Amino acid sequence: MLLDGHIFKYAYSIIVYMFPKDGRMTLTVDDIPKQWYNIAADIGSPDILNPGTMKPVTAADLSPVFCKTSVEQELDKTHRFIDIPDVVREAYAQFGRVTPLQRAYHLEQYLGTPAKIYFKREDVSPTGSHKLNSAIAQTYYNKRDGSEHLTTETGAGQWGSALSLACNYFGLDLTVFMVKVSFEQKPFRRSIMETYGGKVYPSPSPMTRYGKSVLAENPTYGGTLGTAITEAVEMAVSDTTGKTKYAIGSVANHVCMHQTIIGQELIAQLNELDIVPDHMVACVGGGSNFAGFAFPMIEKKLKGKADTEFLAVEPSEVPSLTKGELRYDFGDSGCITPMFKMYTLGHDFSPSAVHAGGLRYHGMNPIVSELYHNKIINAVAYPEEQIFEAAVTFARTEGIIPAPESSHAIKGVIDLALEAKKKNEEQVIVFNLSGHGLLDMVGYENYLRNRKNPAVQI
Ligand SMILES: Cc1ncc(COP(=O)(O)O)c(C=O)c1O
């Protein structure tokens, strides 16, 4: 089908709809939730193990790595809700929360589906993704707990950008180890981090012992999130003053908890519209945007208050859930982190250079892993070419260029909507648009120039 001028063709229909109530649902700053939801208190979470003793980690084991409050939150399986400090809520407000919930009318029309498709707009954050939700929280706690310098990893650069903004906001120094393939694919991400004041090194780097050892073995190695995590943790624990700590962009339970701001806002927005979704869909890298988006509704499902199905979408090139093994593994490639019980492809897994850099991680958040193991959520994997096809379809119908990571969710949604069309069922599908793709144009460029079997005309 020819999609040229699709948006303009349907401009008339927007006027006819007269901006229906469910076209774009926003709430006010006062509606920013006052607490995060800690699902571990409801359904538990597998213990994290100290690889030296193979016993559950203690706060003392984690405190050289994370600040005190991050450690407490990571180990908390008791408190169902954790208060969001006012300073953090103010920052959430300044940087665009509450984010809109929007209906994808034009995508629905293009697909000819009776399904209603909604998406939560985490792409409107100033750094372009959901990552700021945890960056603000972790940076605030580090400042309060006495840290002066943070270290971190970044894949696509979204987490590094968010943490750079947050560190600038709260007055902390930041060193970012950026996976080398992404460093080369996305040079402007580096500029964004540096604009906010972050220092950025391609990983593997000569800055750490581990980086040097990897480079000695393979000087052209493109890196992985696992490698970058080892470098960032090594740098943090090597500072004997204790003023340097590590902040993590995903996988850990406290990060997933910070992200529940998304799912709680979403439930309030859906309540306003009187909607309970049939399907909720998000992409998964380390699991944090999926968790934040879905956990509050999963709580409702587990209590019999919703019948929603949950779909996690990952790349075929990095199929942690769909092809990984559920077992204890290290969170990093250099084996210096604790061990997490999770679906893993092995900590030494080296994925191909897929453009969804944020999904190139070997493991998965332990609670997301348990939910998948217990069949409370489903998962599916798609190859990169199908992801970009879905991304272009979304751009040409809804006008938003999605991040390649988020485009995994879009592909999952398109398939569900076409399934609903086959069955002629008016299903409600909600997905998390975890980020925009305006800095991912190298991936788009490659797809547009090389695609073998275009489903949509340009
Ligand atoms: C836009 C975007 N979406 C999703 C992800 C995946 O991360 P997670 O599974 O932790 O949400 C990333 C990671 O960098 C990202 O940048």
Short mmCIF file of C-alpha atoms and ligand atoms in Angstrom, two decimals:
data_model
loop_
_atom_site.label_atom_id
_atom_site.label_comp_id
_atom_site.label_asym_id
_atom_site.label_seq_id
_atom_site.Cartn_x
_atom_site.Cartn_y
_atom_site.Cartn_z
CA MET A 1 0.00 0.00 0.00
CA LEU A 2 1.23 3.49 -0.83
CA LEU A 3 1.78 5.43 2.37
CA ASP A 4 2.98 8.66 0.75
CA GLY A 5 1.26 11.67 2.32
CA HIS A 6 -0.65 9.35 4.61
CA ILE A 7 -0.66 11.77 7.52
CA PHE A 8 -2.02 14.58 5.38
CA LYS A 9 -4.66 12.37 3.80
CA TYR A 10 -5.99 11.72 7.24
CA ALA A 11 -5.78 15.29 8.52
CA TYR A 12 -9.42 15.67 7.52
CA SER A 13 -10.40 12.69 9.60
CA ILE A 14 -8.72 14.27 12.64
CA ILE A 15 -11.03 17.27 12.27
CA VAL A 16 -14.00 14.95 11.84
CA TYR A 17 -13.05 13.15 15.04
CA MET A 18 -12.98 16.59 16.69
CA PHE A 19 -10.20 15.54 19.05
CA PRO A 20 -12.07 12.77 20.85
CA LYS A 21 -11.40 12.31 24.55
CA ASP A 22 -9.20 9.30 23.96
CA GLY A 23 -7.13 10.99 21.21
CA ARG A 24 -4.62 12.28 23.73
CA MET A 25 -5.00 11.86 27.47
CA THR A 26 -2.87 14.13 29.64
CA LEU A 27 -3.01 14.65 33.38
CA THR A 28 -1.67 17.60 35.37
CA VAL A 29 1.60 17.89 37.26
CA ASP A 30 -0.40 17.35 40.47
CA ASP A 31 -1.28 13.90 39.19
CA ILE A 32 2.36 12.71 39.20
CA PRO A 33 2.25 9.65 41.48
CA LYS A 34 3.57 10.18 45.01
CA GLN A 35 4.99 6.67 45.39
CA TRP A 36 6.73 4.01 43.32
CA TYR A 37 5.31 0.47 43.30
CA ASN A 38 7.65 -2.25 44.62
CA ILE A 39 6.31 -5.50 43.15
CA ALA A 40 8.95 -7.51 45.06
CA ALA A 41 6.89 -6.97 48.22
CA ASP A 42 3.90 -8.64 46.55
CA ILE A 43 5.46 -11.50 44.60
CA GLY A 44 9.02 -11.71 45.92
CA SER A 45 12.22 -11.69 43.92
CA PRO A 46 14.97 -14.32 43.72
CA ASP A 47 17.91 -13.57 46.00
CA ILE A 48 20.93 -11.92 44.42
CA LEU A 49 24.01 -14.03 45.19
CA ASN A 50 27.53 -13.08 46.22
CA PRO A 51 29.64 -15.16 43.79
CA GLY A 52 32.37 -15.57 46.45
CA THR A 53 30.08 -17.31 48.95
CA MET A 54 27.09 -18.21 46.75
CA LYS A 55 24.97 -16.80 49.61
CA PRO A 56 22.45 -13.94 49.29
CA VAL A 57 24.20 -10.58 49.05
CA THR A 58 24.11 -8.29 52.07
CA ALA A 59 23.89 -4.51 52.10
CA ALA A 60 27.62 -4.49 52.98
CA ASP A 61 28.39 -6.50 49.79
CA LEU A 62 26.59 -3.97 47.59
CA SER A 63 27.63 -0.75 49.31
CA PRO A 64 31.02 -0.33 47.58
CA VAL A 65 29.06 -0.26 44.30
CA PHE A 66 25.79 1.61 44.95
CA CYS A 67 24.85 4.45 47.30
CA LYS A 68 23.10 3.52 50.57
CA THR A 69 19.54 4.22 49.43
CA SER A 70 19.93 2.36 46.13
CA VAL A 71 21.18 -0.68 48.12
CA GLU A 72 18.20 -0.48 50.50
CA GLN A 73 15.76 -0.24 47.61
CA GLU A 74 17.43 -3.09 45.72
CA LEU A 75 17.08 -5.45 48.69
CA ASP A 76 13.61 -4.29 49.78
CA LYS A 77 11.03 -7.06 49.54
CA THR A 78 8.80 -5.64 52.27
CA HIS A 79 7.47 -2.21 51.38
CA ARG A 80 4.86 -2.29 48.61
CA PHE A 81 5.12 1.45 48.01
CA ILE A 82 8.11 3.78 48.41
CA ASP A 83 7.56 7.54 48.73
CA ILE A 84 8.94 9.60 45.85
CA PRO A 85 10.87 12.54 47.36
CA ASP A 86 9.39 15.96 46.53
CA VAL A 87 12.64 17.01 44.83
CA VAL A 88 12.34 14.03 42.49
CA ARG A 89 8.67 14.79 41.76
CA GLU A 90 9.66 18.40 40.98
CA ALA A 91 12.29 17.15 38.54
CA TYR A 92 9.75 14.77 37.00
CA ALA A 93 7.45 17.76 36.48
CA GLN A 94 10.21 19.93 35.03
CA PHE A 95 11.19 17.22 32.55
CA GLY A 96 7.73 16.49 31.20
CA ARG A 97 5.77 14.19 33.48
CA VAL A 98 2.89 13.28 33.35
CA THR A 99 3.59 11.92 29.84
CA PRO A 100 0.61 11.70 27.46
CA LEU A 101 -1.31 8.57 26.56
CA GLN A 102 -2.18 8.81 22.88
CA ARG A 103 -4.39 6.82 20.52
CA ALA A 104 -2.83 5.61 17.24
CA TYR A 105 -5.89 6.30 15.06
CA HIS A 106 -3.94 6.47 11.82
CA LEU A 107 -2.05 3.24 12.45
CA GLU A 108 -5.39 1.58 13.20
CA GLN A 109 -6.83 2.91 9.94
CA TYR A 110 -3.79 1.86 7.94
CA LEU A 111 -3.96 -1.67 9.35
CA GLY A 112 -7.73 -1.77 8.89
CA THR A 113 -8.05 -3.29 12.34
CA PRO A 114 -10.98 -3.08 14.74
CA ALA A 115 -8.40 -2.96 17.54
CA LYS A 116 -7.92 0.28 19.47
CA ILE A 117 -4.23 1.07 19.84
CA TYR A 118 -2.89 3.42 22.53
CA PHE A 119 0.67 4.36 23.37
CA LYS A 120 2.33 5.90 26.41
CA ARG A 121 4.71 8.64 25.29
CA GLU A 122 8.01 8.23 27.09
CA ASP A 123 9.63 9.69 23.94
CA VAL A 124 8.72 13.22 25.09
CA SER A 125 11.39 13.33 27.79
CA PRO A 126 14.17 15.88 26.98
CA THR A 127 16.69 13.07 26.50
CA GLY A 128 14.23 11.07 24.44
CA SER A 129 13.32 8.04 26.55
CA HIS A 130 12.01 6.56 29.80
CA LYS A 131 15.54 6.39 31.21
CA LEU A 132 15.27 9.76 32.97
CA ASN A 133 12.72 8.30 35.44
CA SER A 134 15.40 6.29 37.21
CA ALA A 135 18.32 8.62 36.40
CA ILE A 136 16.71 11.42 38.42
CA ALA A 137 15.95 9.11 41.35
CA GLN A 138 19.38 7.45 41.49
CA THR A 139 21.24 10.74 41.12
CA TYR A 140 19.20 12.42 43.83
CA TYR A 141 19.85 9.57 46.29
CA ASN A 142 23.56 9.55 45.45
CA LYS A 143 23.80 13.28 46.12
CA ARG A 144 21.92 12.89 49.40
CA ASP A 145 24.07 9.91 50.45
CA GLY A 146 27.35 11.80 49.82
CA SER A 147 28.53 10.60 46.39
CA GLU A 148 30.43 13.10 44.24
CA HIS A 149 31.06 11.09 41.09
CA LEU A 150 28.97 8.46 39.28
CA THR A 151 30.03 5.89 36.71
CA THR A 152 27.78 4.02 34.35
CA GLU A 153 27.43 2.04 31.13
CA THR A 154 25.29 2.96 28.16
CA GLY A 155 24.24 1.02 25.07
CA ALA A 156 22.27 3.18 22.67
CA GLY A 157 23.27 6.26 24.68
CA GLN A 158 19.77 6.86 26.05
CA TRP A 159 20.69 5.92 29.62
CA GLY A 160 23.98 7.82 29.47
CA SER A 161 22.16 10.92 28.18
CA ALA A 162 19.53 10.71 30.91
CA LEU A 163 22.12 10.23 33.65
CA SER A 164 24.21 13.11 32.26
CA LEU A 165 21.22 15.42 32.47
CA ALA A 166 20.40 14.21 35.99
CA CYS A 167 24.02 14.57 37.19
CA ASN A 168 24.16 18.09 35.83
CA TYR A 169 20.83 18.86 37.56
CA PHE A 170 21.96 17.59 40.97
CA GLY A 171 25.65 18.60 40.65
CA LEU A 172 27.56 15.29 40.35
CA ASP A 173 30.43 14.31 38.02
CA LEU A 174 29.74 11.46 35.61
CA THR A 175 31.84 9.00 33.61
CA VAL A 176 30.02 6.96 30.95
CA PHE A 177 31.34 3.81 29.27
CA MET A 178 29.50 3.62 25.95
CA VAL A 179 29.44 0.32 24.04
CA LYS A 180 31.89 0.90 21.17
CA VAL A 181 29.54 -0.11 18.32
CA SER A 182 26.95 2.41 19.54
CA PHE A 183 29.65 5.04 20.14
CA GLU A 184 30.45 4.72 16.43
CA GLN A 185 26.83 4.37 15.21
CA LYS A 186 25.47 7.26 17.30
CA PRO A 187 28.06 10.04 17.57
CA PHE A 188 25.47 12.66 18.53
CA ARG A 189 24.53 10.71 21.65
CA ARG A 190 28.08 11.34 22.84
CA SER A 191 27.62 15.06 22.09
CA ILE A 192 24.43 15.10 24.15
CA MET A 193 26.17 13.49 27.13
CA GLU A 194 29.07 15.92 26.83
CA THR A 195 26.67 18.87 26.49
CA TYR A 196 25.30 18.01 29.93
CA GLY A 197 28.86 17.58 31.24
CA GLY A 198 29.30 13.78 31.21
CA LYS A 199 32.69 12.26 30.23
CA VAL A 200 32.26 9.52 27.64
CA TYR A 201 34.62 6.66 26.71
CA PRO A 202 34.01 3.93 24.12
CA SER A 203 33.99 0.54 25.84
CA PRO A 204 36.19 -1.49 25.89
CA SER A 205 38.49 1.38 26.91
CA PRO A 206 42.05 1.71 28.18
CA MET A 207 40.63 3.44 31.31
CA THR A 208 40.18 0.21 33.30
CA ARG A 209 42.05 -3.02 33.93
CA TYR A 210 39.23 -5.04 32.38
CA GLY A 211 39.00 -2.77 29.33
CA LYS A 212 42.74 -3.07 28.75
CA SER A 213 42.59 -6.87 28.97
CA VAL A 214 39.75 -7.06 26.45
CA LEU A 215 41.57 -4.70 24.06
CA ALA A 216 44.79 -6.70 24.39
CA GLU A 217 42.92 -9.82 23.25
CA ASN A 218 40.88 -8.14 20.51
CA PRO A 219 41.73 -4.49 19.70
CA THR A 220 38.70 -4.10 17.38
CA TYR A 221 36.10 -5.61 19.75
CA GLY A 222 32.79 -3.68 19.46
CA GLY A 223 31.86 -4.18 23.12
CA THR A 224 28.66 -5.17 24.88
CA LEU A 225 26.62 -3.74 27.73
CA GLY A 226 28.17 -6.48 29.88
CA THR A 227 31.68 -5.22 29.12
CA ALA A 228 30.73 -1.59 29.74
CA ILE A 229 29.12 -2.53 33.09
CA THR A 230 32.35 -4.22 34.22
CA GLU A 231 34.35 -1.10 33.37
CA ALA A 232 31.93 1.23 35.16
CA VAL A 233 31.75 -0.95 38.29
CA GLU A 234 35.54 -1.39 38.35
CA MET A 235 36.06 2.37 38.22
CA ALA A 236 33.54 2.97 41.03
CA VAL A 237 34.92 0.37 43.44
CA SER A 238 38.52 1.42 42.75
CA ASP A 239 37.91 4.82 44.36
CA THR A 240 38.96 4.17 47.95
CA THR A 241 37.38 7.43 49.20
CA GLY A 242 33.92 5.87 48.63
CA LYS A 243 32.77 9.05 46.86
CA THR A 244 32.45 7.33 43.46
CA LYS A 245 29.45 5.07 42.99
CA TYR A 246 27.94 3.18 40.10
CA ALA A 247 24.44 3.87 38.73
CA ILE A 248 22.70 1.26 36.59
CA GLY A 249 20.31 1.85 33.68
CA SER A 250 18.21 -1.32 33.87
CA VAL A 251 18.06 -4.95 35.11
CA ALA A 252 18.17 -4.11 38.84
CA ASN A 253 14.93 -4.17 40.84
CA HIS A 254 15.30 -0.59 42.11
CA VAL A 255 15.50 0.69 38.52
CA CYS A 256 12.34 -1.21 37.57
CA MET A 257 10.63 0.23 40.65
CA HIS A 258 11.51 3.82 39.66
CA GLN A 259 10.05 3.13 36.22
CA THR A 260 6.63 2.21 37.73
CA ILE A 261 5.87 5.91 37.50
CA ILE A 262 4.94 5.02 33.89
CA GLY A 263 2.49 2.24 34.69
CA GLN A 264 0.84 4.12 37.54
CA GLU A 265 0.24 7.20 35.40
CA LEU A 266 -1.05 4.91 32.67
CA ILE A 267 -3.61 3.27 34.97
CA ALA A 268 -4.89 6.73 36.02
CA GLN A 269 -5.18 7.72 32.35
CA LEU A 270 -6.94 4.47 31.41
CA ASN A 271 -9.34 4.93 34.33
CA GLU A 272 -10.24 8.39 33.02
CA LEU A 273 -11.08 6.76 29.70
CA ASP A 274 -12.78 3.80 31.38
CA ILE A 275 -10.55 1.31 29.60
CA VAL A 276 -8.95 -1.95 30.71
CA PRO A 277 -6.45 -3.11 28.07
CA ASP A 278 -6.63 -6.59 26.53
CA HIS A 279 -2.92 -6.41 25.72
CA MET A 280 0.02 -4.42 27.03
CA VAL A 281 3.23 -4.51 25.00
CA ALA A 282 6.76 -3.20 25.60
CA CYS A 283 10.25 -4.00 24.38
CA VAL A 284 12.80 -5.61 26.70
CA GLY A 285 16.52 -4.98 26.99
CA GLY A 286 17.29 -5.39 30.69
CA GLY A 287 13.55 -5.19 31.41
CA SER A 288 13.10 -1.77 33.06
CA ASN A 289 10.66 -0.06 30.67
CA PHE A 290 8.58 -3.23 30.38
CA ALA A 291 8.57 -3.58 34.18
CA GLY A 292 7.69 0.04 34.85
CA PHE A 293 4.94 0.02 32.28
CA ALA A 294 3.46 -3.37 33.20
CA PHE A 295 4.06 -4.11 36.93
CA PRO A 296 1.23 -1.90 38.27
CA MET A 297 -1.25 -3.63 35.92
CA ILE A 298 0.26 -7.06 36.63
CA GLU A 299 -0.54 -6.40 40.29
CA LYS A 300 -4.18 -5.88 39.27
CA LYS A 301 -4.16 -9.03 37.16
CA LEU A 302 -2.72 -11.12 39.99
CA LYS A 303 -5.54 -9.83 42.23
CA GLY A 304 -8.18 -10.75 39.62
CA LYS A 305 -8.97 -7.09 38.82
CA ALA A 306 -7.80 -7.18 35.17
CA ASP A 307 -7.56 -9.80 32.45
CA THR A 308 -4.80 -8.09 30.49
CA GLU A 309 -2.18 -10.10 28.59
CA PHE A 310 1.41 -8.85 28.66
CA LEU A 311 3.87 -9.16 25.80
CA ALA A 312 7.62 -8.51 26.06
CA VAL A 313 9.31 -8.02 22.68
CA GLU A 314 13.01 -8.62 22.08
CA PRO A 315 15.38 -8.85 19.08
CA SER A 316 15.90 -12.29 17.47
CA GLU A 317 19.59 -11.35 17.57
CA VAL A 318 19.50 -11.09 21.42
CA PRO A 319 16.74 -13.51 22.48
CA SER A 320 17.32 -13.59 26.26
CA LEU A 321 13.76 -14.59 27.21
CA THR A 322 12.78 -16.68 24.20
CA LYS A 323 16.04 -18.62 23.81
CA GLY A 324 17.94 -17.97 27.05
CA GLU A 325 18.21 -20.22 30.11
CA LEU A 326 16.79 -19.37 33.55
CA ARG A 327 19.77 -19.65 35.93
CA TYR A 328 22.15 -17.65 38.05
CA ASP A 329 24.58 -15.58 35.97
CA PHE A 330 26.75 -12.51 36.33
CA GLY A 331 25.30 -9.14 35.39
CA ASP A 332 28.47 -8.21 33.51
CA SER A 333 31.03 -9.78 31.18
CA GLY A 334 34.02 -9.44 33.51
CA CYS A 335 32.26 -11.36 36.36
CA ILE A 336 32.72 -8.68 39.03
CA THR A 337 29.00 -8.06 39.74
CA PRO A 338 26.82 -10.26 41.95
CA MET A 339 24.83 -13.10 40.34
CA PHE A 340 21.21 -12.71 39.34
CA LYS A 341 18.68 -15.49 38.72
CA MET A 342 17.53 -14.53 35.27
CA TYR A 343 17.00 -15.63 31.69
CA THR A 344 20.45 -15.31 30.22
CA LEU A 345 22.32 -16.00 27.02
CA GLY A 346 25.53 -16.22 29.08
CA HIS A 347 27.54 -13.28 30.39
CA ASP A 348 30.08 -13.76 27.58
CA PHE A 349 27.38 -13.58 24.86
CA SER A 350 28.46 -11.19 22.13
CA PRO A 351 25.49 -10.02 20.04
CA SER A 352 25.65 -8.80 16.45
CA ALA A 353 25.68 -5.04 15.95
CA VAL A 354 21.88 -4.56 15.91
CA HIS A 355 20.84 -0.93 15.84
CA ALA A 356 18.65 -1.34 18.90
CA GLY A 357 21.76 -0.90 21.05
CA GLY A 358 19.66 -0.68 24.22
CA LEU A 359 18.47 -4.27 23.74
CA ARG A 360 21.94 -5.83 23.38
CA TYR A 361 22.08 -7.26 26.90
CA HIS A 362 22.61 -10.92 27.74
CA GLY A 363 20.26 -11.11 30.72
CA MET A 364 16.92 -9.87 32.08
CA ASN A 365 15.54 -8.41 35.29
CA PRO A 366 14.95 -11.31 37.73
CA ILE A 367 11.28 -10.46 38.39
CA VAL A 368 10.51 -10.13 34.67
CA SER A 369 12.29 -13.49 34.27
CA GLU A 370 10.14 -15.13 36.99
CA LEU A 371 6.94 -13.71 35.50
CA TYR A 372 7.89 -15.15 32.11
CA HIS A 373 8.85 -18.50 33.64
CA ASN A 374 5.47 -18.62 35.43
CA LYS A 375 3.63 -17.73 32.19
CA ILE A 376 2.19 -14.51 33.62
CA ILE A 377 3.76 -12.64 30.72
CA ASN A 378 4.55 -13.75 27.16
CA ALA A 379 7.53 -12.93 24.97
CA VAL A 380 8.28 -12.83 21.26
CA ALA A 381 11.43 -12.06 19.22
CA TYR A 382 11.68 -10.35 15.81
CA PRO A 383 14.62 -9.80 13.44
CA GLU A 384 15.96 -6.30 12.86
CA GLU A 385 14.58 -5.88 9.34
CA GLN A 386 10.99 -6.45 10.51
CA ILE A 387 11.57 -3.95 13.32
CA PHE A 388 12.56 -1.15 10.94
CA GLU A 389 9.61 -1.98 8.68
CA ALA A 390 7.30 -1.50 11.69
CA ALA A 391 9.16 1.69 12.66
CA VAL A 392 8.69 3.22 9.21
CA THR A 393 5.01 2.25 9.19
CA PHE A 394 4.56 4.00 12.55
CA ALA A 395 6.45 7.10 11.39
CA ARG A 396 4.32 7.37 8.27
CA THR A 397 1.02 6.89 10.06
CA GLU A 398 1.51 8.58 13.45
CA GLY A 399 4.27 11.03 12.45
CA ILE A 400 6.66 9.99 15.24
CA ILE A 401 10.02 8.38 14.45
CA PRO A 402 10.35 5.70 17.12
CA ALA A 403 13.56 4.43 18.72
CA PRO A 404 14.60 1.06 17.23
CA GLU A 405 14.17 -0.41 20.74
CA SER A 406 10.57 0.84 20.99
CA SER A 407 9.92 -0.35 17.44
CA HIS A 408 10.09 -3.90 18.77
CA ALA A 409 6.96 -3.11 20.77
CA ILE A 410 5.38 -1.54 17.66
CA LYS A 411 6.02 -4.71 15.65
CA GLY A 412 4.40 -6.76 18.42
CA VAL A 413 1.41 -4.40 18.41
CA ILE A 414 1.00 -4.53 14.62
CA ASP A 415 0.89 -8.33 14.73
CA LEU A 416 -1.67 -8.32 17.56
CA ALA A 417 -3.79 -5.75 15.71
CA LEU A 418 -3.71 -7.85 12.52
CA GLU A 419 -4.69 -10.90 14.56
CA ALA A 420 -7.63 -8.90 15.97
CA LYS A 421 -8.55 -7.99 12.39
CA LYS A 422 -8.59 -11.68 11.39
CA LYS A 423 -10.84 -12.51 14.31
CA ASN A 424 -12.82 -9.28 13.92
CA GLU A 425 -12.36 -8.47 17.60
CA GLU A 426 -12.31 -4.93 18.99
CA GLN A 427 -9.36 -5.45 21.30
CA VAL A 428 -7.60 -2.69 23.23
CA ILE A 429 -3.82 -2.76 22.82
CA VAL A 430 -1.58 -0.39 24.79
CA PHE A 431 2.15 -0.12 24.25
CA ASN A 432 5.04 1.82 25.71
CA LEU A 433 6.74 4.14 23.25
CA SER A 434 9.93 4.01 25.30
CA GLY A 435 11.81 6.53 23.17
CA HIS A 436 12.11 8.48 19.93
CA GLY A 437 14.56 7.56 17.18
CA LEU A 438 15.76 10.97 16.03
CA LEU A 439 19.33 10.04 16.95
CA ASP A 440 19.06 6.59 15.42
CA MET A 441 18.98 7.71 11.82
CA VAL A 442 22.03 5.65 10.83
CA GLY A 443 19.91 2.56 11.45
CA TYR A 444 17.01 4.03 9.47
CA GLU A 445 19.38 5.06 6.69
CA ASN A 446 20.76 1.52 6.38
CA TYR A 447 17.26 0.08 6.35
CA LEU A 448 15.90 2.54 3.79
CA ARG A 449 18.85 2.04 1.42
CA ASN A 450 19.23 -1.73 1.74
CA ARG A 451 15.87 -3.21 2.52
CA LYS A 452 15.17 -6.24 0.44
CA ASN A 453 11.41 -6.54 0.56
CA PRO A 454 9.74 -3.27 1.48
CA ALA A 455 6.19 -3.67 2.71
CA VAL A 456 5.50 0.03 2.38
CA GLN A 457 6.34 2.36 -0.49
CA ILE A 458 8.44 5.42 0.04
C1 LIG B 1 14.46 3.82 23.89
C2 LIG B 1 14.80 2.60 24.68
N1 LIG B 1 13.83 1.71 24.92
C3 LIG B 1 14.09 0.58 25.60
C4 LIG B 1 15.34 0.29 26.08
C5 LIG B 1 15.56 -1.00 26.76
O1 LIG B 1 15.88 -0.94 28.07
P1 LIG B 1 14.99 -1.55 29.22
O2 LIG B 1 14.63 -2.94 28.84
O3 LIG B 1 15.82 -1.50 30.38
O4 LIG B 1 13.82 -0.68 29.32
C6 LIG B 1 16.39 1.22 25.88
C7 LIG B 1 17.73 0.97 26.43
O5 LIG B 1 18.67 1.69 26.21
C8 LIG B 1 16.10 2.39 25.16
O6 LIG B 1 17.06 3.30 24.93
#
